[in-house]
XYZ file of C-alpha atoms in Angstrom:
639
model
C 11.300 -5.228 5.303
C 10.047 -4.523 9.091
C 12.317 -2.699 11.278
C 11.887 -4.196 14.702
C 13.199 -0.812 16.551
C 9.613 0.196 14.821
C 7.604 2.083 17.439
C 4.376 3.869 17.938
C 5.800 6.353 20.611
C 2.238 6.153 22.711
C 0.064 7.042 19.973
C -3.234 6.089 19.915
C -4.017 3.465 17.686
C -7.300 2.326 16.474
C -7.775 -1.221 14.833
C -10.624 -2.755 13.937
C -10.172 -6.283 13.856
C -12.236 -9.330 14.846
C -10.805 -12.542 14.954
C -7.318 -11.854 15.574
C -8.185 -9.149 17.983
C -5.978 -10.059 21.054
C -2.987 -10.639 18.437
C -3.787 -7.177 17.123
C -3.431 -5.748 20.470
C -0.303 -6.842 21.813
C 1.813 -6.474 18.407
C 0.280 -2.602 18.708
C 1.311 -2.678 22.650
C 4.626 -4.729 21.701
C 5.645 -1.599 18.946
C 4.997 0.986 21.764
C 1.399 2.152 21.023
C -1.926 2.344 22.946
C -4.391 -0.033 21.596
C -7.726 0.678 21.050
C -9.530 -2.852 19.140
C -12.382 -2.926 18.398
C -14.164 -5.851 16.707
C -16.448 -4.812 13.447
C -17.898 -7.691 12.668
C -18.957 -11.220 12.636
C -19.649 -13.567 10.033
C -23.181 -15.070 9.641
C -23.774 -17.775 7.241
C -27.297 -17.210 5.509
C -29.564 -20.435 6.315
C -31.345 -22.548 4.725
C -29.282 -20.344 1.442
C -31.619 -21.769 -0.979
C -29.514 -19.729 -3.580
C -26.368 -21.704 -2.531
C -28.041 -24.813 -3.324
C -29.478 -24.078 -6.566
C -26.354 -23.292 -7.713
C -25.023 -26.428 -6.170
C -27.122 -28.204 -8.694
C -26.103 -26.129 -11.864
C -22.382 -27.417 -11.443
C -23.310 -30.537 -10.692
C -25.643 -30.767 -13.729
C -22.672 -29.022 -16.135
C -24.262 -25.581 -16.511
C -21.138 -23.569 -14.660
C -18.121 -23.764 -16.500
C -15.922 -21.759 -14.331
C -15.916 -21.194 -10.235
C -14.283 -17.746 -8.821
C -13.894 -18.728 -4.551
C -12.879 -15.265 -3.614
C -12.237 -16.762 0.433
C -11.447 -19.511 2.120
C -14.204 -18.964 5.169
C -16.569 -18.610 2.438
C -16.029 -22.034 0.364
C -16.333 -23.760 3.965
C -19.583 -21.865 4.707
C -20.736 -22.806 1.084
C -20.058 -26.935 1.732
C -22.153 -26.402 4.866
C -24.712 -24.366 3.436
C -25.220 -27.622 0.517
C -24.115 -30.685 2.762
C -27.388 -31.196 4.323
C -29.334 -31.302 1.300
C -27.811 -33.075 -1.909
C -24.414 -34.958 -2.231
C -21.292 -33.699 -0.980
C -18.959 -35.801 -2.554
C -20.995 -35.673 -5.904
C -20.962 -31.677 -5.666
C -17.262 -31.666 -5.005
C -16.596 -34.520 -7.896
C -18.638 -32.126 -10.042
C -15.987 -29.376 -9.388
C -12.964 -31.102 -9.926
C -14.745 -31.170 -13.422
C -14.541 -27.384 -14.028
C -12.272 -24.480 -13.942
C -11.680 -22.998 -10.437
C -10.148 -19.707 -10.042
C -9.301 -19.121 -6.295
C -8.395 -15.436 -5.196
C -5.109 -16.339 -3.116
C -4.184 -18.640 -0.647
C -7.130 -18.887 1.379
C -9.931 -20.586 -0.759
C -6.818 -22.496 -2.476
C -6.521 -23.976 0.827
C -9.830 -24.792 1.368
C -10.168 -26.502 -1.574
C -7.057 -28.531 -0.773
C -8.658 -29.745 2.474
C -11.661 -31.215 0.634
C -9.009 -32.718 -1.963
C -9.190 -30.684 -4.587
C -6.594 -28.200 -6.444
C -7.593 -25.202 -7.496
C -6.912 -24.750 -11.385
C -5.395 -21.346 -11.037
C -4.273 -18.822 -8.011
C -4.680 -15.060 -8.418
C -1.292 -13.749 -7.748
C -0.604 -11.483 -4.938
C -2.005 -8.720 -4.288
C -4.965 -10.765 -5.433
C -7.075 -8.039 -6.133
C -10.129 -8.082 -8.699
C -7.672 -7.118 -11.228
C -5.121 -9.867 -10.873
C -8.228 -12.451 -10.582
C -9.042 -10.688 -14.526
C -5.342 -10.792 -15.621
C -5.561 -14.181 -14.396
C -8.884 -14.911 -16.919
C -6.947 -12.850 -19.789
C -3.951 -15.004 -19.456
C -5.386 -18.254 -18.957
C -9.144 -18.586 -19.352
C -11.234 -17.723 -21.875
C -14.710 -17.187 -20.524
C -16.787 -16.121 -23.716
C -20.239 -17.118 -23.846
C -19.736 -19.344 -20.036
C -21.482 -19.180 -16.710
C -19.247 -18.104 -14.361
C -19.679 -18.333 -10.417
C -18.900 -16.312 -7.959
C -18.232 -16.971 -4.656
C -18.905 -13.557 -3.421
C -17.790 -11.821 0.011
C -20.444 -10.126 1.924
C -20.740 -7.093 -0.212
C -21.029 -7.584 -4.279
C -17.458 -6.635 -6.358
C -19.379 -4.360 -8.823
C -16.194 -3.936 -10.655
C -15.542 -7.613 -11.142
C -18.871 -8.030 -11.980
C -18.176 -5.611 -15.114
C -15.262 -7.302 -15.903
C -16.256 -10.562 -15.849
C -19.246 -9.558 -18.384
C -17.268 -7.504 -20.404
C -15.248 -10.730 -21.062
C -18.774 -12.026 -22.342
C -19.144 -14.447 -19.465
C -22.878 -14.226 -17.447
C -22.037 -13.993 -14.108
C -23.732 -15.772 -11.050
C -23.348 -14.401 -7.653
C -23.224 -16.916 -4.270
C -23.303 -15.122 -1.233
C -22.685 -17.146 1.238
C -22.307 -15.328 4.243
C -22.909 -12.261 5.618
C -21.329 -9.564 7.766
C -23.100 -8.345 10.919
C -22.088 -6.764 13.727
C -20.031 -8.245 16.454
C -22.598 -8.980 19.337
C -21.004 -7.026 21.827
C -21.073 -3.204 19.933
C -19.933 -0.737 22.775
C -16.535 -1.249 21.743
C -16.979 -0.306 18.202
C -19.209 2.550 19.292
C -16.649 3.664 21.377
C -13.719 4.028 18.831
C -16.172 5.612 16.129
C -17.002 7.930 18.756
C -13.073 8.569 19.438
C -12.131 8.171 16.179
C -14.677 11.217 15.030
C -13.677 12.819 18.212
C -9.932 13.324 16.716
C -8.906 11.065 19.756
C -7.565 8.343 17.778
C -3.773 8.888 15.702
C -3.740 6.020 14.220
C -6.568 3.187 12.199
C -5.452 -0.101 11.155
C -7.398 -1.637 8.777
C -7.104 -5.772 8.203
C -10.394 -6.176 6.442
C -12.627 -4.261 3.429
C -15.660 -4.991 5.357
C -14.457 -3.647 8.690
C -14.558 0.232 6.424
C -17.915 -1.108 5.770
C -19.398 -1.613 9.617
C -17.223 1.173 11.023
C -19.830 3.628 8.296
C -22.330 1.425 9.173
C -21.981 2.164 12.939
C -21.470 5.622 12.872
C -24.549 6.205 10.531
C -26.375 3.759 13.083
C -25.011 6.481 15.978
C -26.032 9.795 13.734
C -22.172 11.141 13.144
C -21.177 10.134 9.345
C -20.380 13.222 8.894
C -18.336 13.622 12.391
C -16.281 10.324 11.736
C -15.877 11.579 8.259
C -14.145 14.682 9.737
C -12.173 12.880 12.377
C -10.714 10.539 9.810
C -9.512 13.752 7.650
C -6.642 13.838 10.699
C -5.771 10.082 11.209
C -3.516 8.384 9.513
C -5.095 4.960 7.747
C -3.145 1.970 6.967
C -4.663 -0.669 4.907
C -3.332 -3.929 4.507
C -3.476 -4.037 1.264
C -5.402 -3.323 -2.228
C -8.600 -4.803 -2.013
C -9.064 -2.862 1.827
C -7.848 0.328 -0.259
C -10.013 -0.106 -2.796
C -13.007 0.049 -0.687
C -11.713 2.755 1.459
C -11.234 4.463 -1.939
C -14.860 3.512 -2.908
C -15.613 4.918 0.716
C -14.358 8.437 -0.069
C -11.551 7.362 2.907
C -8.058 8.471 2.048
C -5.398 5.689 2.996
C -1.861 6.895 3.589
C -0.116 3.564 3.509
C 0.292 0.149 2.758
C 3.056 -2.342 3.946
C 4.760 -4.054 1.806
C 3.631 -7.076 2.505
C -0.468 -7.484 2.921
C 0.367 -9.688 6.683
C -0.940 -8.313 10.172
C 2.341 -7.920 11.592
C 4.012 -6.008 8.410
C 1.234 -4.016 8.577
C 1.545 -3.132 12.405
C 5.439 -2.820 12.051
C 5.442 -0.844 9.390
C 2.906 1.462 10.525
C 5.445 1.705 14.100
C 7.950 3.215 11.927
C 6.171 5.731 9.672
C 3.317 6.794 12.101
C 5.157 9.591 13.865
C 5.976 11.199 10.517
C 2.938 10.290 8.240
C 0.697 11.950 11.721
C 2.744 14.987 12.043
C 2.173 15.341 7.819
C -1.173 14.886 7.990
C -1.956 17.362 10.779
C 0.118 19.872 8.922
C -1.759 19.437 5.840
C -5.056 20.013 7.586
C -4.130 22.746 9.184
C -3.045 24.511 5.775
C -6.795 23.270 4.885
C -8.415 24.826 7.673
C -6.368 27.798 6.960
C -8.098 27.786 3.865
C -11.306 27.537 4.800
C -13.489 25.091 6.214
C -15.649 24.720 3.161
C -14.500 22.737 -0.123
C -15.200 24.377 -3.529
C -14.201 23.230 -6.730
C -11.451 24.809 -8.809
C -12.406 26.259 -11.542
C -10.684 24.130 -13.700
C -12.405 21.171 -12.356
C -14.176 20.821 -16.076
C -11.371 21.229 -18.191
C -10.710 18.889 -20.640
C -7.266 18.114 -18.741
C -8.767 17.478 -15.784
C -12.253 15.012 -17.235
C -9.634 12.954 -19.202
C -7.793 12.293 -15.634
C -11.128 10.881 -14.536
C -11.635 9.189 -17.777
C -14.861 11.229 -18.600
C -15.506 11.898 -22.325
C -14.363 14.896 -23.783
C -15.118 17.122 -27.001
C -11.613 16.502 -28.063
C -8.301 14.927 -26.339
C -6.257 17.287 -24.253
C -2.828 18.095 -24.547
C 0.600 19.380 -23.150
C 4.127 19.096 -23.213
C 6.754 17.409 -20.697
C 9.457 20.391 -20.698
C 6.915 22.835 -22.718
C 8.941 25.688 -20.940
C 12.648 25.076 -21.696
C 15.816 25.613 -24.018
C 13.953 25.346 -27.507
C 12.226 28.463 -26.361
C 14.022 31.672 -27.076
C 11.936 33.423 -24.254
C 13.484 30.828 -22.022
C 16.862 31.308 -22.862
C 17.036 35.115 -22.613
C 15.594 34.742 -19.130
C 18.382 31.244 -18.254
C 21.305 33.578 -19.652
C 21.222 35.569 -16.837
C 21.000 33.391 -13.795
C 22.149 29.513 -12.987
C 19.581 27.173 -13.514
C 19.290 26.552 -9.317
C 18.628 30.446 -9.111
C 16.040 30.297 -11.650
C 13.918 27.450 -9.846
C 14.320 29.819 -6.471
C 12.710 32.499 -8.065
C 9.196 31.820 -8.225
C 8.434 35.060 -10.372
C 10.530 33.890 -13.071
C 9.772 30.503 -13.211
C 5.678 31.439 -13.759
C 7.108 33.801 -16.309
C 8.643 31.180 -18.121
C 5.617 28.890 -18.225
C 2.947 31.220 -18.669
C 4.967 32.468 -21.686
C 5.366 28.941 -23.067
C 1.759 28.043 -22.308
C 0.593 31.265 -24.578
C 2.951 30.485 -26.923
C 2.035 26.986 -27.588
C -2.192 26.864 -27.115
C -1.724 23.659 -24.645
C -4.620 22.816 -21.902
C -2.531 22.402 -18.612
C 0.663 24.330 -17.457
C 3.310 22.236 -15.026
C 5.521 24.454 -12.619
C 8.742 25.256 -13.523
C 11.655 23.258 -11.044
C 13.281 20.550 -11.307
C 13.475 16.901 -9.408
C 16.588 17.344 -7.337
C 16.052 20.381 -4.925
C 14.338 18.216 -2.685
C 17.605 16.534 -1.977
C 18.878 19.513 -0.177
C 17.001 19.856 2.826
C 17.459 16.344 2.722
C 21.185 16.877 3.527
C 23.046 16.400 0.240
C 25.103 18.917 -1.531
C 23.424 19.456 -4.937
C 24.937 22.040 -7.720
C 24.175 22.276 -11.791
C 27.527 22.635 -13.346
C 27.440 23.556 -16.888
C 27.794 20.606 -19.084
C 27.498 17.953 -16.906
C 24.313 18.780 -15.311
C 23.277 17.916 -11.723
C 25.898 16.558 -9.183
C 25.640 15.706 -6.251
C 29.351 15.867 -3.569
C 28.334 14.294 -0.717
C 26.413 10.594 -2.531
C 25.587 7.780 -0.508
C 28.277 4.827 -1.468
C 27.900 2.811 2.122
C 24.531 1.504 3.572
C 25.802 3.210 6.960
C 25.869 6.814 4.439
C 21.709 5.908 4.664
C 21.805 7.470 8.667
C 22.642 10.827 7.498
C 19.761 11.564 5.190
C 17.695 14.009 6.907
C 13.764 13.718 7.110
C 11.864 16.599 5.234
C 11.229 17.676 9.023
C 11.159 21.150 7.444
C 9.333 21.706 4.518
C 9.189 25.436 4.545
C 12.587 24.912 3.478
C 11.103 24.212 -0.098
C 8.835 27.205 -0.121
C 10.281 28.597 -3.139
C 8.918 26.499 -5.130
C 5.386 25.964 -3.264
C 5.277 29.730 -3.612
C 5.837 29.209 -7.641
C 2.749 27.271 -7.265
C 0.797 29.863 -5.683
C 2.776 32.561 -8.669
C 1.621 30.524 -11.605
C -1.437 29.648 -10.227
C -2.108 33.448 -9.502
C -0.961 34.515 -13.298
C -2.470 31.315 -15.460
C -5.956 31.675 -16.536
C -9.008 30.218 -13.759
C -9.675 27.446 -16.200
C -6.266 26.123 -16.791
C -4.952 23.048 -14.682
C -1.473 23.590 -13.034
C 0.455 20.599 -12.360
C 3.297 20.373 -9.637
C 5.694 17.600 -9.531
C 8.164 15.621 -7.604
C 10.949 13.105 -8.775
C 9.996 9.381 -7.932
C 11.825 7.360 -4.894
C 14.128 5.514 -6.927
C 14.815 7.937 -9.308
C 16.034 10.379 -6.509
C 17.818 7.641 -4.540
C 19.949 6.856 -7.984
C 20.716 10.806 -8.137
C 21.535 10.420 -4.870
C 23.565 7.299 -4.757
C 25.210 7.518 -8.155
C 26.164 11.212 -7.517
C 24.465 12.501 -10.917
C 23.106 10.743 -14.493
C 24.078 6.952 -14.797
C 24.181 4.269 -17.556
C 24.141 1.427 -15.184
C 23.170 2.553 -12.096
C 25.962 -0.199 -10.275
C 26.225 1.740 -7.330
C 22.417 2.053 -6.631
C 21.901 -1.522 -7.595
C 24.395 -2.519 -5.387
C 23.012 -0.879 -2.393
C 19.389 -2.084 -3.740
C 20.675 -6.005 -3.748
C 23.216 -5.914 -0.685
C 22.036 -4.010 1.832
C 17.517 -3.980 1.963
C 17.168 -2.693 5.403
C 19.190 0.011 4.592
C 17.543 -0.123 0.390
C 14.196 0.282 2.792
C 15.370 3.208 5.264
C 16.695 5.188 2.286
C 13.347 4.600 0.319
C 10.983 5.460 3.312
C 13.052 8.482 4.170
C 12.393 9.560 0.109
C 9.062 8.267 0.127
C 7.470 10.531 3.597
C 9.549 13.678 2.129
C 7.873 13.001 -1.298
C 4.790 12.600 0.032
C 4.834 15.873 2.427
C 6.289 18.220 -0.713
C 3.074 17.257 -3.044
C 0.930 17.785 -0.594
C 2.104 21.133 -0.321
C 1.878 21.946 -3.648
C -1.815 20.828 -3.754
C -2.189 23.235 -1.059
C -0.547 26.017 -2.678
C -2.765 25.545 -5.555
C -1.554 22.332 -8.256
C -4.640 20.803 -9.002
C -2.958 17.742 -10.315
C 0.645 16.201 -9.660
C 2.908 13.653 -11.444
C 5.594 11.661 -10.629
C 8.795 11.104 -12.757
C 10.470 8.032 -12.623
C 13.289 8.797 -15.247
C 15.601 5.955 -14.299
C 12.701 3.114 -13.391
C 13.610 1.584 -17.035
C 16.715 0.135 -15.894
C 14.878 -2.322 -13.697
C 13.156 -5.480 -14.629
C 9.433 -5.780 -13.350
C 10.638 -8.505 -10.236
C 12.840 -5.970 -8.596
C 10.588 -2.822 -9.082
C 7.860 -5.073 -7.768
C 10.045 -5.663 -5.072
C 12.277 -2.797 -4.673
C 10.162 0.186 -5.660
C 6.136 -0.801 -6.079
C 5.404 -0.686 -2.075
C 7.234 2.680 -1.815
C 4.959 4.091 -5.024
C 1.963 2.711 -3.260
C 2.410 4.009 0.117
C 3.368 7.859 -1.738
C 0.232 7.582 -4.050
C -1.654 6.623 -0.980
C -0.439 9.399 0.691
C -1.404 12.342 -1.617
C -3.868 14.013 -1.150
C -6.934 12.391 -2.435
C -8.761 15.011 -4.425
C -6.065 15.424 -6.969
C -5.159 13.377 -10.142
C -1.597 11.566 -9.895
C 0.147 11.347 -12.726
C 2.557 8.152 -12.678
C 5.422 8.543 -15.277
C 7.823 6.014 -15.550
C 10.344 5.403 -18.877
C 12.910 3.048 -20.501
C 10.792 -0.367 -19.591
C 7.173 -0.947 -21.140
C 7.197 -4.045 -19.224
C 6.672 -2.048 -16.173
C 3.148 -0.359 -17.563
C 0.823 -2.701 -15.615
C 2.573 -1.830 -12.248
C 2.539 2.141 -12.686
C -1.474 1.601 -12.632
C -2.009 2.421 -8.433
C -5.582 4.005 -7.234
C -8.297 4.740 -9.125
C -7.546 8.311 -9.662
C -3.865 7.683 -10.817
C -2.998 8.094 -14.395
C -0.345 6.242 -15.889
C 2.224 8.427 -18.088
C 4.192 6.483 -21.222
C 7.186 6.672 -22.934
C 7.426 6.416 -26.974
C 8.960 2.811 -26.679
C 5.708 1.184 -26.997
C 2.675 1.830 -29.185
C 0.054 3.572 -27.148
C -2.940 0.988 -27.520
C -0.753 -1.517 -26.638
C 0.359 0.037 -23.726
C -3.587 0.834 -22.956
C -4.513 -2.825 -22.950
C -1.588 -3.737 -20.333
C -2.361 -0.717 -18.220
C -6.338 -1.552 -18.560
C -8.871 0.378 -20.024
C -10.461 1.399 -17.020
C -7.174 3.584 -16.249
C -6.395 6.932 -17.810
C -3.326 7.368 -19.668
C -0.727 9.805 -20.734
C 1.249 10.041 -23.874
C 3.128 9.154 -25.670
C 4.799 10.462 -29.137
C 8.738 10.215 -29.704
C 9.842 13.510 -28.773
C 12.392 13.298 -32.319
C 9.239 13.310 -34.168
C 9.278 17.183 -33.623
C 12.373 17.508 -35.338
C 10.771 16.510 -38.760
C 8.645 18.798 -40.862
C 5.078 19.328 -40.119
C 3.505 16.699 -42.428
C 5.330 14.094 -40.463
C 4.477 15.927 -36.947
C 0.331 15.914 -38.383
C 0.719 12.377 -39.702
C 2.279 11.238 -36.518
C -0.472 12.891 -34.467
C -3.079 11.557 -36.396
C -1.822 7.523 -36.174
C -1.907 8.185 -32.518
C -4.973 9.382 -32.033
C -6.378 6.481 -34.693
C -4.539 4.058 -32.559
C -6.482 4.461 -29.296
C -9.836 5.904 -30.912
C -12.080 7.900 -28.918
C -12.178 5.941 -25.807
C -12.116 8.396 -23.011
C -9.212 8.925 -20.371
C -6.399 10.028 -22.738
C -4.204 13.017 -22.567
C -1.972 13.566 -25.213
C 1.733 14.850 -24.438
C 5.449 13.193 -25.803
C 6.939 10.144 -24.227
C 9.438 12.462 -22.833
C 10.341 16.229 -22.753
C 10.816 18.246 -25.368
C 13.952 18.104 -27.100
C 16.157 21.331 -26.846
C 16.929 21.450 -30.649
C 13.200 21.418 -31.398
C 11.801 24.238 -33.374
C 9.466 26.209 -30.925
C 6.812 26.120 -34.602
C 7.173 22.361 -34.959
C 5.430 22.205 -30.689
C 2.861 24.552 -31.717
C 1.981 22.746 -34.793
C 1.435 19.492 -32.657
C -0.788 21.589 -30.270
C -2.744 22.262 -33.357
C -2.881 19.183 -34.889
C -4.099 17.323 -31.756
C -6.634 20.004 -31.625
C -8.012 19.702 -34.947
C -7.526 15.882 -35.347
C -9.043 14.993 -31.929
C -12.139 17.027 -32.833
C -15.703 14.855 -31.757
């Protein structure tokens, strides 16, 4: 929830909103910061729309079976684009007739003020996505004409999916978006903005992304605001702004969690200071890197074109724990050093996985480490004591324990293991994909609450239920520090990352919607955005359509589910990770083969799958029964 100590600290914050403009500037001014609001835009109804009214006349005349109203400004603008030239109450009689699928509140609303109610609401975040869940679930659109009620710029994507479903689509754009008629104060924040002058962008609207690149192309410095942007933090308001920001080649670093104007400006009071000083750090290890960007060589791999869901001459694969206590190599190496020793010695730890990535023929290496040691600069006490495995002596039990976690202020202090990024990357072959890797908010805040493994997690539950301010603090503190250690690993040289969520099974899908999904968001917005994210959560297939986040994330799955299954919750359009029962290595190698071989059957050869286990490798595995499902993937997989 919003902190109200929130506060910008004099920043300089750039919003670009239009008609709430004066509210946008005093809740920025109210939270401490120095407004700079700029209206984008203005909405211009297109008249006479003679495309408006001809479609008018198809509903009315029974040739549109459903109606998509994607806003509310935009079904008013519609009524008094038709009104003057057939009959209102006929048109409107005529709809009550069909299926209408409103996009949220807004055109629900608008419909309820001419007297109608909408057949079905897209649920929040009411993206495209929800509004085609929505279909799936409750309206079969086969062989229909389906309006569309379009905002100013054309939803290619829903488009696609609406088609795909086998309905013909037919756009109504109803309005347009210019810009505002005074411009010099958009000028003058693009100008700022690309200037680095500006900390800060809030951004209420998808459209107001659009202007602000339609301005600064206008004023000949794309390519300057493009730059500026690299060091200001962006917070959206929610998906469908992220999306297009995404679509924009703009890298958003955070979402409240709750798509309102005043979550959005609170929020952003209380995470700006760090998410600005993280930024600026990360561009300065850029810059330090050069100025120009080149593609790693293993930018073609076949690891790295499933990510993006491009097609591939056969499906990938590697191996959650590929370098661990089934491997002989590994154990010589463990016998002579405690497992927190080993992860501080980068040398070793690329040892380990270069050995196991020879040994087993797989087509990405992850770093050796583990989740917890970012707990310690953190301020907890961590230690690996033999048979029990991690515990932690100084857990959070009170919501008042939440003050004394530390902020990842420092995170030189977890150089060890950016520099076994920079060691494995150095000793791995050009081609192969590294992956680094950070434990997932509520998966380090159980560690860290429960004091080591759970079966119930009470005590973080409790904490979770009771207390959410202080639920929020500890998750925000976990989130920024998450955020900050990928991003140094993709600047030491991981060219992909993935998050573990090991204990995110023990929740049902209302409380990780509401306890954990606006954390995941804001640390997948966050990273940076020229690397796949790998989102790995186990124990609860329920959870697979929420793992889903931007368009370059990956969703990871456990051997509790069947894989196509889990594809066609997840959506085809996202890549996907997984997902055979790590016991299945335990059994000879017909069974391994066989086993490969339904899985691969099962999803065909649609592109965007990797194949690994739905969990790590078991330690009593035979290190021949891992190569031989290397191999058989290989072989079977073949196009």
């Amino acid at each position: 929830m919003p902190k109200p100590s929130a506060d910008f600290n004099h920043l300089n914050i750039a919003a670009l909103e239009s008609r709430r403009a004066e509210d946008m500037a005093r809740l920025i001014e109210r939270h401490n910061g120095t407004a700079h609001v700029s209206p984008s835009m203005r909405e211009v109804p297109i008249d006479p729309n003679r495309d408006a009214i001809d479609f008018a006349y198809r509903v009315m005349t029974g040739q549109i079976g459903t109606m998509i109203l994607t806003t509310g400004v935009g079904f008013r603008y519609f009524l008094k684009a038709i009104e003057r030239h057939l009959d209102k109450q006929r048109f409107l009689d005529s709809l009550s007739d069909i299926t209408t699928i409103c996009r949220g509140p807004k055109p629900a609303v608008a419909l309820r003020d001419v007297g109608l109610t909408a057949t079905f609401r897209v649920p929040e975040p009411n993206t495209w996505r929800e509004l085609l869940q929505t279909i799936d679930s409750h309206v079969p659109i086969a062989n229909q004409n389906v309006g569309l009620q379009e905002y100013g710029v054309t939803n290619a994507s829903l488009i696609a999916g609406l088609e795909a479903r086998g309905a013909t689509v037919e756009p109504v754009r109803v309005y347009g978006w210019e810009f505002p008629e005074d411009i010099g104060p958009l000028e003058a924040n693009v100008q700022s903005i690309a200037a680095g002058e500006r900390d800060v962008l809030l951004l209420t609207s998808a459209h107001q992304i659009v202007n602000m690149l339609r301005m600064a192309e206008q004023l000949n410095m794309v390519e300057q605001l493009r730059r500026g942007l690299q060091s200001t933090v962006i917070a959206s308001i929610g998906p469908t702004t992220t999306q297009m920001a995404t679509e924009c080649d703009l890298h958003v670093d955070m979402e409240p969690s709750h798509p309102k104007m005043g979550h959005l400006v609170t929020e952003a009071a209380a995470r700006s200071e760090a998410l600005v000083n993280s930024k600026r750090r990360l561009q300065v290890i850029v810059k330090s890197k050069g100025d120009s960007v080149t593609r790693h060589p293993s930018h073609n791999s076949l690891f790295m074109r499933a990510c993006r869901s491009e097609a591939t001459e056969r499906t990938p694969v590697w191996m959650m724990r590929q370098a661990g206590r089934y491997m002989a190599e590994y154990r010589e190496v463990r016998a002579k050093q405690s497992f927190l020793e080993l992860c501080a010695n980068p040398k070793l730890c690329s040892e380990v996985m270069c050995t196991a990535v020879d040994r087993l023929g797989v087509d990405a290496a992850i770093i050796f480490s583990d989740l917890l040691p970012i707990l310690v600069p953190l301020g907890f006490e961590l230690e690996f004591v033999r048979g029990d495995g991690p515990v932690i002596h100084n857990p959070i039990r009170e919501a008042s324990d939440v003050s004394r976690v530390l902020p990842l202020d420092r995170p030189e202090e977890l150089d060890f293991v950016y520099e076994t990024v920079r060691q494995t990357r150095a000793d791995l072959p050009e081609t192969m994909p590294l992956i680094g890797f950070a434990g997932a908010p509520f998966t380090l805040a159980s560690y860290a609450i429960e004091g080591g493994g759970s079966r119930q997690y009470s005590n973080t539950k409790k904490l979770m239920h009771e207390d959410s301010s202080a639920w929020s603090d500890l998750m925000s503190k976990l989130s920024d520090a998450i955020t900050v250690y990928l991003n140094h690993q993709v600047a030491a040289g991981a060219q992909c990352v993935q998050l573990f969520d090991s204990w995110a099974g023990c929740l049902s899908p209302a409380d990780y919607s509401k306890f954990v999904l606006p954390w995941m968001k804001q640390i997948i917005a966050g990273i940076d955005p020229s690397v796949p994210v790998i989102n790995f959560a186990t124990g609860n297939p329920e959870l697979l359509p929420l793992l889903r986040g931007d368009r370059r994330t990956v969703v990871g799955v456990d051997w509790r589910i069947s894989l196509d299954v889990a594809w066609q919750r997840i959506g085809h359009d996202c890549a996907v990770q997984g997902n055979l029962d790590p016991t299945v290595l335990l059994a000879d190698r017909d069974v391994i083969r066989k086993s490969v071989a339904d899985l691969l059957q099962s999803v065909g050869d649609r592109p965007g799958h990797i194949f690994n286990l739905g969990h790590g490798i078991l330690k009593e595995t035979p290190v021949e029964h891992a190569i031989e499902l290397v191999r058989s993937v290989k072989e079977l997989s073949a196009r």
